[in-house]
Amino acid sequence: MFKEFLLLAFEALKERKLRASLTILMVIIGCSLLIAVDGISTGTLHYINKQFQKLGTNVLIVTPKSTAVKIDKNMINFIKNLEGVVDAVPAYTQTVTAYIMGEEVTVTIIGIDNLKLPLIFPGLELLEGTYVSETDTVGAVIGYQLAYPSPDKKLELGQAIKISWVEAVGQEFVRHEKSFVVRGILNYFGAMFVPVDRSIFISTKAARTFLNKEGSYDILFIIAKDVSYHDYLRDAISSRYDVDVISMKIIIDVVNNVLSAITFFVNSIAIVSLVVASVGIITTLWTSVMERIREIGILKAIGFKNHHVLILFLNEAVVIGLLGSSIGTLAGVVLSHLLRNFLLPQFTWIRPRFTIFSFIKTWSVSMIFSIVSGLYPAWRAAKWDPVVALRYE
């Protein structure tokens, strides 16, 4: 019975091809927008989470709020003794100019205990060579992009690189220069938010001397047992020292919230498209009812009940929703890649990601909108008196 009603509804829509096609198109647009936005936002969120996880979600970063605050041995020892702390790794950082294979590049130099880098950056590996020991004052480990600036260039182990920086002393500027020997080259890390691939790592001893950093460190990496200790550690450190304590987990949560808000806003626009499509369905079915009043009278005269007429016209909304939602779901996948390739070409790192739940959710929402939109016209058709309908001109 239902199959026959569905076929009748489909035939009725075929008789009004242009009107039905435009209504289906509106459903396709709304549905495809929802799928595309969901795919792009899910892909972006996945990428951002993956990037932050490269810095270890259990890592806290401590930086001074002012020059009056010093990250010294006393602070480090206090933090190391706090509950939940696996290790506290201090570091010196500075932006410098490096001369590598005849090219001048601006890089970040980091003086840190190299053996503890994998604790801070999970997944970080050496491609060649070894890490620099704490007693080595001339060795350096180079990020992948600095060692491989182009396909035809490669920095070899044992090569020397010159690093310079300028210090303001009174009203004069003093340039400091030193050559370092490449001891190791890091494998590609690919962290967008942490420029490991464009950094140079040296020992803390070498950095202390070369960068004139006697007395205090620039940054402190705290490795906690897990993220459950973050709030406790942040409060314990902030209450004692005037420092900023940055948690990777908090950053991830903030980014997720911002992205969710943007996604909600864009999805609202897509929902408006479905609302417009709903109005189109109501208009299409209402016009169909008005054009087929005599047909309704004939159907009722040969034995059709009110609920039969209701189902007949409601099935037209089902057919519109079925075609629009199904085509729109597939079109949304295509649209997401078109948006990425043509409208967002600079964001090459975005890869739309889809889930079965996303497809089912969007398809269901589109179908519900379509069916609800068809209820009133179908109900009005079912309420026509057969005598009045047969006499209608």
mmCIF file of C-alpha atoms in Angstrom:
data_model
loop_
_atom_site.group_PDB
_atom_site.id
_atom_site.type_symbol
_atom_site.label_atom_id
_atom_site.label_comp_id
_atom_site.label_asym_id
_atom_site.label_seq_id
_atom_site.Cartn_x
_atom_site.Cartn_y
_atom_site.Cartn_z
ATOM 1 C CA MET A 1 0.000 0.000 0.000
ATOM 2 C CA PHE A 2 2.712 2.470 0.992
ATOM 3 C CA LYS A 3 4.692 1.621 -2.134
ATOM 4 C CA GLU A 4 1.679 2.435 -4.345
ATOM 5 C CA PHE A 5 1.173 5.764 -2.574
ATOM 6 C CA LEU A 6 4.854 6.573 -3.049
ATOM 7 C CA LEU A 7 4.638 5.826 -6.769
ATOM 8 C CA LEU A 8 1.520 7.993 -7.095
ATOM 9 C CA ALA A 9 3.303 10.844 -5.299
ATOM 10 C CA PHE A 10 6.304 10.494 -7.586
ATOM 11 C CA GLU A 11 4.078 10.569 -10.686
ATOM 12 C CA ALA A 12 2.308 13.669 -9.378
ATOM 13 C CA LEU A 13 5.636 15.462 -8.958
ATOM 14 C CA LYS A 14 6.730 14.413 -12.457
ATOM 15 C CA GLU A 15 3.712 16.236 -13.857
ATOM 16 C CA ARG A 16 5.064 19.439 -12.257
ATOM 17 C CA LYS A 17 8.743 18.928 -13.042
ATOM 18 C CA LEU A 18 9.973 22.520 -12.857
ATOM 19 C CA ARG A 19 8.237 23.344 -9.576
ATOM 20 C CA ALA A 20 9.272 20.038 -7.999
ATOM 21 C CA SER A 21 12.860 20.339 -9.254
ATOM 22 C CA LEU A 22 13.296 23.826 -7.785
ATOM 23 C CA THR A 23 11.891 22.656 -4.436
ATOM 24 C CA ILE A 24 14.209 19.639 -4.396
ATOM 25 C CA LEU A 25 17.115 21.958 -5.289
ATOM 26 C CA MET A 26 16.420 24.072 -2.199
ATOM 27 C CA VAL A 27 16.585 20.957 -0.023
ATOM 28 C CA ILE A 28 19.822 19.907 -1.742
ATOM 29 C CA ILE A 29 21.411 23.307 -1.059
ATOM 30 C CA GLY A 30 20.516 23.277 2.645
ATOM 31 C CA CYS A 31 21.590 19.673 3.152
ATOM 32 C CA SER A 32 24.864 20.050 1.238
ATOM 33 C CA LEU A 33 25.775 23.171 3.215
ATOM 34 C CA LEU A 34 25.276 21.303 6.489
ATOM 35 C CA ILE A 35 27.422 18.384 5.316
ATOM 36 C CA ALA A 36 30.172 20.638 3.904
ATOM 37 C CA VAL A 37 30.406 22.820 7.012
ATOM 38 C CA ASP A 38 30.418 19.779 9.286
ATOM 39 C CA GLY A 39 33.142 18.084 7.223
ATOM 40 C CA ILE A 40 35.402 21.146 7.136
ATOM 41 C CA SER A 41 34.947 21.953 10.838
ATOM 42 C CA THR A 42 35.554 18.323 11.843
ATOM 43 C CA GLY A 43 38.688 18.184 9.688
ATOM 44 C CA THR A 44 39.973 21.482 11.094
ATOM 45 C CA LEU A 45 39.310 20.395 14.672
ATOM 46 C CA HIS A 46 41.057 17.071 14.072
ATOM 47 C CA TYR A 47 44.100 18.852 12.657
ATOM 48 C CA ILE A 48 44.307 21.385 15.514
ATOM 49 C CA ASN A 49 44.020 18.665 18.164
ATOM 50 C CA LYS A 50 46.690 16.652 16.385
ATOM 51 C CA GLN A 51 49.004 19.674 16.304
ATOM 52 C CA PHE A 52 48.627 20.427 19.999
ATOM 53 C CA GLN A 53 49.109 16.795 20.905
ATOM 54 C CA LYS A 54 52.571 17.032 19.366
ATOM 55 C CA LEU A 55 53.472 19.259 22.296
ATOM 56 C CA GLY A 56 52.049 16.755 24.742
ATOM 57 C CA THR A 57 48.690 17.472 26.345
ATOM 58 C CA ASN A 58 50.291 16.811 29.734
ATOM 59 C CA VAL A 59 52.783 19.693 29.265
ATOM 60 C CA LEU A 60 52.482 23.038 31.064
ATOM 61 C CA ILE A 61 54.489 26.072 29.923
ATOM 62 C CA VAL A 62 55.635 28.671 32.470
ATOM 63 C CA THR A 63 56.764 32.139 31.359
ATOM 64 C CA PRO A 64 57.466 35.254 33.491
ATOM 65 C CA LYS A 65 54.889 38.060 33.424
ATOM 66 C CA SER A 66 57.607 40.697 33.850
ATOM 67 C CA THR A 67 61.378 41.070 33.853
ATOM 68 C CA ALA A 68 61.266 41.230 37.649
ATOM 69 C CA VAL A 69 60.320 37.543 37.783
ATOM 70 C CA LYS A 70 63.140 35.054 37.398
ATOM 71 C CA ILE A 71 62.836 31.403 36.463
ATOM 72 C CA ASP A 72 65.755 30.233 38.582
ATOM 73 C CA LYS A 73 66.856 27.071 40.359
ATOM 74 C CA ASN A 74 64.723 27.848 43.433
ATOM 75 C CA MET A 75 61.534 28.039 41.335
ATOM 76 C CA ILE A 76 62.477 24.917 39.380
ATOM 77 C CA ASN A 77 63.160 22.918 42.548
ATOM 78 C CA PHE A 78 59.868 24.070 44.099
ATOM 79 C CA ILE A 79 57.913 22.998 41.013
ATOM 80 C CA LYS A 80 59.721 19.667 40.738
ATOM 81 C CA ASN A 81 58.620 18.819 44.271
ATOM 82 C CA LEU A 82 54.923 19.480 43.565
ATOM 83 C CA GLU A 83 52.598 16.490 43.367
ATOM 84 C CA GLY A 84 52.025 15.200 39.849
ATOM 85 C CA VAL A 85 55.209 16.668 38.331
ATOM 86 C CA VAL A 86 57.315 14.197 36.351
ATOM 87 C CA ASP A 87 59.957 16.746 35.396
ATOM 88 C CA ALA A 88 60.533 20.481 34.944
ATOM 89 C CA VAL A 89 62.769 21.394 31.993
ATOM 90 C CA PRO A 90 64.071 24.986 31.787
ATOM 91 C CA ALA A 91 65.149 26.559 28.510
ATOM 92 C CA TYR A 92 66.601 29.692 26.975
ATOM 93 C CA THR A 93 64.931 30.988 23.808
ATOM 94 C CA GLN A 94 65.719 33.812 21.443
ATOM 95 C CA THR A 95 65.127 34.822 17.843
ATOM 96 C CA VAL A 96 68.449 34.979 15.999
ATOM 97 C CA THR A 97 69.885 35.161 12.509
ATOM 98 C CA ALA A 98 71.465 31.992 11.151
ATOM 99 C CA TYR A 99 73.683 31.631 8.103
ATOM 100 C CA ILE A 100 73.042 28.164 6.688
ATOM 101 C CA MET A 101 74.536 27.000 3.383
ATOM 102 C CA GLY A 102 75.092 30.595 2.314
ATOM 103 C CA GLU A 103 71.554 31.738 3.136
ATOM 104 C CA GLU A 104 70.486 34.108 5.898
ATOM 105 C CA VAL A 105 67.382 32.958 7.806
ATOM 106 C CA THR A 106 65.609 34.090 10.955
ATOM 107 C CA VAL A 107 65.206 31.197 13.368
ATOM 108 C CA THR A 108 64.520 30.414 17.001
ATOM 109 C CA ILE A 109 67.456 29.151 19.018
ATOM 110 C CA ILE A 110 66.584 27.101 22.085
ATOM 111 C CA GLY A 111 69.047 26.214 24.810
ATOM 112 C CA ILE A 112 67.701 23.116 26.534
ATOM 113 C CA ASP A 113 68.692 19.690 27.807
ATOM 114 C CA ASN A 114 68.368 17.936 24.434
ATOM 115 C CA LEU A 115 67.798 14.514 25.954
ATOM 116 C CA LYS A 116 64.503 15.759 27.414
ATOM 117 C CA LEU A 117 63.093 17.040 24.119
ATOM 118 C CA PRO A 118 61.037 13.831 23.512
ATOM 119 C CA LEU A 119 59.317 14.427 26.883
ATOM 120 C CA ILE A 120 58.143 17.856 25.722
ATOM 121 C CA PHE A 121 57.511 16.931 22.084
ATOM 122 C CA PRO A 122 56.140 13.354 21.941
ATOM 123 C CA GLY A 123 56.986 11.737 18.631
ATOM 124 C CA LEU A 124 60.050 13.910 18.014
ATOM 125 C CA GLU A 125 62.850 11.819 16.486
ATOM 126 C CA LEU A 126 66.345 12.275 15.161
ATOM 127 C CA LEU A 127 66.714 11.708 11.448
ATOM 128 C CA GLU A 128 70.499 11.727 11.604
ATOM 129 C CA GLY A 129 73.208 12.159 14.208
ATOM 130 C CA THR A 130 72.829 12.560 17.951
ATOM 131 C CA TYR A 131 71.449 14.999 20.467
ATOM 132 C CA VAL A 132 73.795 17.576 21.955
ATOM 133 C CA SER A 133 75.092 16.790 25.449
ATOM 134 C CA GLU A 134 74.964 19.378 28.232
ATOM 135 C CA THR A 135 78.756 19.670 28.179
ATOM 136 C CA ASP A 136 78.883 20.417 24.444
ATOM 137 C CA THR A 137 79.238 24.170 23.867
ATOM 138 C CA VAL A 138 79.572 24.124 20.072
ATOM 139 C CA GLY A 139 77.136 21.407 18.966
ATOM 140 C CA ALA A 140 73.640 22.017 17.576
ATOM 141 C CA VAL A 141 70.614 19.980 16.519
ATOM 142 C CA ILE A 142 68.804 21.405 13.500
ATOM 143 C CA GLY A 143 65.118 21.342 12.589
ATOM 144 C CA TYR A 144 64.125 19.514 9.412
ATOM 145 C CA GLN A 145 63.170 22.562 7.316
ATOM 146 C CA LEU A 146 66.466 24.268 8.095
ATOM 147 C CA ALA A 147 68.445 21.164 7.144
ATOM 148 C CA TYR A 148 66.399 20.646 3.947
ATOM 149 C CA PRO A 149 65.517 24.173 2.703
ATOM 150 C CA SER A 150 64.879 22.862 -0.825
ATOM 151 C CA PRO A 151 64.846 19.497 -2.648
ATOM 152 C CA ASP A 152 68.351 20.067 -4.026
ATOM 153 C CA LYS A 153 69.930 21.286 -0.779
ATOM 154 C CA LYS A 154 70.833 19.339 2.338
ATOM 155 C CA LEU A 155 72.774 20.275 5.436
ATOM 156 C CA GLU A 156 75.334 17.609 6.308
ATOM 157 C CA LEU A 157 76.368 16.451 9.757
ATOM 158 C CA GLY A 158 79.578 18.145 10.845
ATOM 159 C CA GLN A 159 78.936 21.287 8.820
ATOM 160 C CA ALA A 160 79.297 24.636 10.575
ATOM 161 C CA ILE A 161 76.532 27.207 10.790
ATOM 162 C CA LYS A 162 77.023 30.763 11.995
ATOM 163 C CA ILE A 163 74.510 32.343 14.354
ATOM 164 C CA SER A 164 74.344 36.005 15.276
ATOM 165 C CA TRP A 165 72.182 38.310 17.362
ATOM 166 C CA VAL A 166 72.296 41.963 18.319
ATOM 167 C CA GLU A 167 72.285 43.211 21.913
ATOM 168 C CA ALA A 168 71.508 46.782 22.948
ATOM 169 C CA VAL A 169 74.127 48.004 25.439
ATOM 170 C CA GLY A 170 73.291 51.526 26.474
ATOM 171 C CA GLN A 171 73.046 53.527 23.252
ATOM 172 C CA GLU A 172 75.136 51.080 21.288
ATOM 173 C CA PHE A 173 74.361 47.803 19.581
ATOM 174 C CA VAL A 174 76.711 44.891 20.014
ATOM 175 C CA ARG A 175 76.621 41.970 17.599
ATOM 176 C CA HIS A 176 77.348 38.510 18.978
ATOM 177 C CA GLU A 177 78.400 35.787 16.569
ATOM 178 C CA LYS A 178 79.351 32.160 17.003
ATOM 179 C CA SER A 179 79.704 29.093 14.804
ATOM 180 C CA PHE A 180 78.066 25.819 15.783
ATOM 181 C CA VAL A 181 78.669 22.330 14.434
ATOM 182 C CA VAL A 182 75.690 20.272 13.309
ATOM 183 C CA ARG A 183 75.540 17.187 15.528
ATOM 184 C CA GLY A 184 72.026 16.054 14.621
ATOM 185 C CA ILE A 185 69.106 16.676 12.266
ATOM 186 C CA LEU A 186 65.545 16.224 13.468
ATOM 187 C CA ASN A 187 62.949 14.319 11.496
ATOM 188 C CA TYR A 188 60.041 16.318 10.120
ATOM 189 C CA PHE A 189 57.743 17.200 13.016
ATOM 190 C CA GLY A 190 55.079 19.260 11.269
ATOM 191 C CA ALA A 191 53.787 21.167 14.282
ATOM 192 C CA MET A 192 52.045 24.283 13.031
ATOM 193 C CA PHE A 193 51.912 25.981 16.443
ATOM 194 C CA VAL A 194 55.401 24.972 17.591
ATOM 195 C CA PRO A 195 58.155 25.828 15.037
ATOM 196 C CA VAL A 196 60.333 22.817 15.818
ATOM 197 C CA ASP A 197 61.198 22.340 12.145
ATOM 198 C CA ARG A 198 62.662 25.854 11.984
ATOM 199 C CA SER A 199 64.459 25.828 15.325
ATOM 200 C CA ILE A 200 68.033 25.220 16.401
ATOM 201 C CA PHE A 201 68.624 23.373 19.672
ATOM 202 C CA ILE A 202 71.841 23.818 21.646
ATOM 203 C CA SER A 203 72.860 22.919 25.193
ATOM 204 C CA THR A 204 71.826 25.147 28.084
ATOM 205 C CA LYS A 205 75.499 25.736 28.855
ATOM 206 C CA ALA A 206 76.179 27.023 25.335
ATOM 207 C CA ALA A 207 73.038 29.180 25.347
ATOM 208 C CA ARG A 208 73.847 30.684 28.752
ATOM 209 C CA THR A 209 77.211 31.893 27.495
ATOM 210 C CA PHE A 210 76.335 32.851 23.927
ATOM 211 C CA LEU A 211 73.001 34.575 24.718
ATOM 212 C CA ASN A 212 74.223 36.209 27.975
ATOM 213 C CA LYS A 213 71.443 34.545 29.953
ATOM 214 C CA GLU A 214 73.154 34.279 33.319
ATOM 215 C CA GLY A 215 70.822 33.995 36.294
ATOM 216 C CA SER A 216 67.443 32.990 34.886
ATOM 217 C CA TYR A 217 65.728 31.026 32.151
ATOM 218 C CA ASP A 218 63.192 32.293 29.598
ATOM 219 C CA ILE A 219 60.724 29.439 29.770
ATOM 220 C CA LEU A 220 59.990 26.335 31.817
ATOM 221 C CA PHE A 221 58.325 23.192 30.489
ATOM 222 C CA ILE A 222 56.515 21.155 33.140
ATOM 223 C CA ILE A 223 55.724 17.525 32.339
ATOM 224 C CA ALA A 224 52.800 16.380 34.473
ATOM 225 C CA LYS A 225 51.726 12.786 35.070
ATOM 226 C CA ASP A 226 48.466 13.533 33.242
ATOM 227 C CA VAL A 227 46.079 16.398 32.529
ATOM 228 C CA SER A 228 44.154 15.841 35.775
ATOM 229 C CA TYR A 229 46.991 17.645 37.624
ATOM 230 C CA HIS A 230 46.869 20.759 35.427
ATOM 231 C CA ASP A 231 44.460 22.810 37.536
ATOM 232 C CA TYR A 232 46.254 21.988 40.765
ATOM 233 C CA LEU A 233 49.700 22.791 39.331
ATOM 234 C CA ARG A 234 48.535 26.001 37.678
ATOM 235 C CA ASP A 235 47.005 27.261 40.930
ATOM 236 C CA ALA A 236 49.996 26.193 43.054
ATOM 237 C CA ILE A 237 52.504 27.933 40.785
ATOM 238 C CA SER A 238 50.462 31.078 40.051
ATOM 239 C CA SER A 239 49.730 31.674 43.743
ATOM 240 C CA ARG A 240 53.452 31.680 44.550
ATOM 241 C CA TYR A 241 55.019 33.295 41.467
ATOM 242 C CA ASP A 242 53.961 36.098 39.109
ATOM 243 C CA VAL A 243 54.054 33.926 36.012
ATOM 244 C CA ASP A 244 51.806 32.754 33.206
ATOM 245 C CA VAL A 245 51.077 29.034 33.273
ATOM 246 C CA ILE A 246 49.812 27.816 29.919
ATOM 247 C CA SER A 247 48.146 24.441 29.627
ATOM 248 C CA MET A 248 47.913 22.711 26.271
ATOM 249 C CA LYS A 249 44.604 21.247 27.392
ATOM 250 C CA ILE A 250 43.169 24.713 28.065
ATOM 251 C CA ILE A 251 44.345 25.964 24.670
ATOM 252 C CA ILE A 252 42.754 22.971 22.971
ATOM 253 C CA ASP A 253 39.495 23.572 24.861
ATOM 254 C CA VAL A 254 39.472 27.264 23.897
ATOM 255 C CA VAL A 255 40.150 26.481 20.239
ATOM 256 C CA ASN A 256 37.431 23.819 20.274
ATOM 257 C CA ASN A 257 34.938 26.263 21.794
ATOM 258 C CA VAL A 258 35.760 28.975 19.248
ATOM 259 C CA LEU A 259 35.527 26.528 16.366
ATOM 260 C CA SER A 260 32.237 25.150 17.728
ATOM 261 C CA ALA A 261 30.810 28.679 17.882
ATOM 262 C CA ILE A 262 31.864 29.376 14.280
ATOM 263 C CA THR A 263 30.453 26.036 13.154
ATOM 264 C CA PHE A 264 27.179 26.752 14.954
ATOM 265 C CA PHE A 265 26.932 30.135 13.220
ATOM 266 C CA VAL A 266 27.549 28.696 9.752
ATOM 267 C CA ASN A 267 25.223 25.769 10.457
ATOM 268 C CA SER A 268 22.536 28.297 11.392
ATOM 269 C CA ILE A 269 22.837 29.747 7.893
ATOM 270 C CA ALA A 270 22.474 26.242 6.448
ATOM 271 C CA ILE A 271 19.401 25.659 8.632
ATOM 272 C CA VAL A 272 17.908 28.872 7.238
ATOM 273 C CA SER A 273 18.379 27.350 3.776
ATOM 274 C CA LEU A 274 16.370 24.330 4.921
ATOM 275 C CA VAL A 275 13.688 26.627 6.332
ATOM 276 C CA VAL A 276 13.467 28.335 2.931
ATOM 277 C CA ALA A 277 13.254 24.895 1.355
ATOM 278 C CA SER A 278 10.425 24.059 3.776
ATOM 279 C CA VAL A 279 8.504 27.112 2.628
ATOM 280 C CA GLY A 280 9.064 25.935 -0.935
ATOM 281 C CA ILE A 281 7.677 22.490 -0.081
ATOM 282 C CA ILE A 282 4.603 24.036 1.555
ATOM 283 C CA THR A 283 4.054 26.244 -1.509
ATOM 284 C CA THR A 284 4.549 23.352 -3.928
ATOM 285 C CA LEU A 285 2.178 20.999 -2.103
ATOM 286 C CA TRP A 286 -0.413 23.685 -1.442
ATOM 287 C CA THR A 287 -0.471 24.549 -5.152
ATOM 288 C CA SER A 288 -0.692 20.857 -5.926
ATOM 289 C CA VAL A 289 -3.689 20.510 -3.592
ATOM 290 C CA MET A 290 -5.478 23.471 -5.178
ATOM 291 C CA GLU A 291 -4.875 22.103 -8.670
ATOM 292 C CA ARG A 292 -6.165 18.624 -7.772
ATOM 293 C CA ILE A 293 -9.295 19.368 -5.760
ATOM 294 C CA ARG A 294 -11.564 17.539 -8.238
ATOM 295 C CA GLU A 295 -9.119 14.609 -8.172
ATOM 296 C CA ILE A 296 -9.424 14.537 -4.370
ATOM 297 C CA GLY A 297 -13.216 14.431 -4.733
ATOM 298 C CA ILE A 298 -12.994 11.516 -7.167
ATOM 299 C CA LEU A 299 -10.596 9.608 -4.896
ATOM 300 C CA LYS A 300 -12.929 10.010 -1.945
ATOM 301 C CA ALA A 301 -15.923 9.041 -4.093
ATOM 302 C CA ILE A 302 -14.303 5.712 -5.003
ATOM 303 C CA GLY A 303 -13.527 4.880 -1.381
ATOM 304 C CA PHE A 304 -10.407 6.767 -0.310
ATOM 305 C CA LYS A 305 -10.505 7.729 3.369
ATOM 306 C CA ASN A 306 -9.164 10.973 4.815
ATOM 307 C CA HIS A 307 -5.987 9.280 6.008
ATOM 308 C CA HIS A 308 -5.427 7.840 2.528
ATOM 309 C CA VAL A 309 -5.509 11.318 0.998
ATOM 310 C CA LEU A 310 -3.293 12.609 3.818
ATOM 311 C CA ILE A 311 -0.698 9.898 3.153
ATOM 312 C CA LEU A 312 -0.898 10.468 -0.610
ATOM 313 C CA PHE A 313 -0.008 14.150 -0.393
ATOM 314 C CA LEU A 314 2.418 13.656 2.494
ATOM 315 C CA ASN A 315 4.307 11.185 0.353
ATOM 316 C CA GLU A 316 5.027 13.973 -2.097
ATOM 317 C CA ALA A 317 6.891 15.745 0.707
ATOM 318 C CA VAL A 318 8.641 12.452 1.495
ATOM 319 C CA VAL A 319 9.767 12.083 -2.127
ATOM 320 C CA ILE A 320 11.036 15.685 -2.185
ATOM 321 C CA GLY A 321 12.880 15.172 1.090
ATOM 322 C CA LEU A 322 14.237 11.783 0.058
ATOM 323 C CA LEU A 323 15.676 13.041 -3.222
ATOM 324 C CA GLY A 324 16.899 16.357 -1.790
ATOM 325 C CA SER A 325 18.499 14.816 1.310
ATOM 326 C CA SER A 326 20.183 11.951 -0.547
ATOM 327 C CA ILE A 327 21.565 14.103 -3.350
ATOM 328 C CA GLY A 328 22.421 16.896 -0.877
ATOM 329 C CA THR A 329 24.444 14.521 1.302
ATOM 330 C CA LEU A 330 26.596 13.477 -1.655
ATOM 331 C CA ALA A 331 26.791 17.066 -2.936
ATOM 332 C CA GLY A 332 27.984 18.200 0.516
ATOM 333 C CA VAL A 333 31.073 15.989 0.270
ATOM 334 C CA VAL A 334 31.910 17.489 -3.117
ATOM 335 C CA LEU A 335 31.148 21.020 -1.869
ATOM 336 C CA SER A 336 33.491 20.672 1.120
ATOM 337 C CA HIS A 337 36.415 19.861 -1.187
ATOM 338 C CA LEU A 338 35.472 22.676 -3.575
ATOM 339 C CA LEU A 339 35.404 25.148 -0.683
ATOM 340 C CA ARG A 340 38.808 23.941 0.472
ATOM 341 C CA ASN A 341 40.438 23.993 -2.967
ATOM 342 C CA PHE A 342 38.977 27.205 -4.375
ATOM 343 C CA LEU A 343 37.858 29.408 -1.493
ATOM 344 C CA LEU A 344 40.456 28.342 1.114
ATOM 345 C CA PRO A 345 43.542 27.429 -0.972
ATOM 346 C CA GLN A 346 45.903 28.887 1.649
ATOM 347 C CA PHE A 347 44.646 26.374 4.216
ATOM 348 C CA THR A 348 46.146 23.331 2.539
ATOM 349 C CA TRP A 349 46.279 21.555 5.896
ATOM 350 C CA ILE A 350 42.471 21.345 6.069
ATOM 351 C CA ARG A 351 41.201 17.897 5.122
ATOM 352 C CA PRO A 352 37.405 17.534 5.336
ATOM 353 C CA ARG A 353 36.485 14.605 7.558
ATOM 354 C CA PHE A 354 33.096 12.905 7.688
ATOM 355 C CA THR A 355 31.444 10.371 9.947
ATOM 356 C CA ILE A 356 28.487 8.075 9.447
ATOM 357 C CA PHE A 357 26.766 9.884 12.313
ATOM 358 C CA SER A 358 27.180 13.207 10.481
ATOM 359 C CA PHE A 359 25.567 11.820 7.323
ATOM 360 C CA ILE A 360 22.693 10.205 9.241
ATOM 361 C CA LYS A 361 22.095 13.339 11.348
ATOM 362 C CA THR A 362 22.011 15.720 8.371
ATOM 363 C CA TRP A 363 19.917 13.375 6.247
ATOM 364 C CA SER A 364 17.426 12.915 9.090
ATOM 365 C CA VAL A 365 17.164 16.664 9.760
ATOM 366 C CA SER A 366 16.457 17.337 6.076
ATOM 367 C CA MET A 367 13.826 14.582 5.961
ATOM 368 C CA ILE A 368 12.113 15.861 9.117
ATOM 369 C CA PHE A 369 11.980 19.399 7.710
ATOM 370 C CA SER A 370 10.449 18.052 4.492
ATOM 371 C CA ILE A 371 7.835 15.865 6.182
ATOM 372 C CA VAL A 372 6.804 18.545 8.684
ATOM 373 C CA SER A 373 6.478 21.049 5.834
ATOM 374 C CA GLY A 374 4.106 18.717 4.004
ATOM 375 C CA LEU A 375 1.805 18.083 6.970
ATOM 376 C CA TYR A 376 -0.423 21.151 6.656
ATOM 377 C CA PRO A 377 -1.085 20.948 2.875
ATOM 378 C CA ALA A 378 -1.719 17.178 3.217
ATOM 379 C CA TRP A 379 -4.076 17.744 6.155
ATOM 380 C CA ARG A 380 -6.001 20.408 4.199
ATOM 381 C CA ALA A 381 -6.307 18.030 1.237
ATOM 382 C CA ALA A 382 -7.660 15.284 3.487
ATOM 383 C CA LYS A 383 -10.318 17.611 4.952
ATOM 384 C CA TRP A 384 -11.977 18.463 1.647
ATOM 385 C CA ASP A 385 -15.602 17.404 1.499
ATOM 386 C CA PRO A 386 -15.963 15.019 -1.507
ATOM 387 C CA VAL A 387 -19.206 16.699 -2.707
ATOM 388 C CA VAL A 388 -17.662 20.155 -2.596
ATOM 389 C CA ALA A 389 -14.477 18.883 -4.205
ATOM 390 C CA LEU A 390 -16.381 17.271 -7.123
ATOM 391 C CA ARG A 391 -18.271 20.516 -7.812
ATOM 392 C CA TYR A 392 -15.085 22.625 -7.592
ATOM 393 C CA GLU A 393 -14.123 24.412 -10.821
#
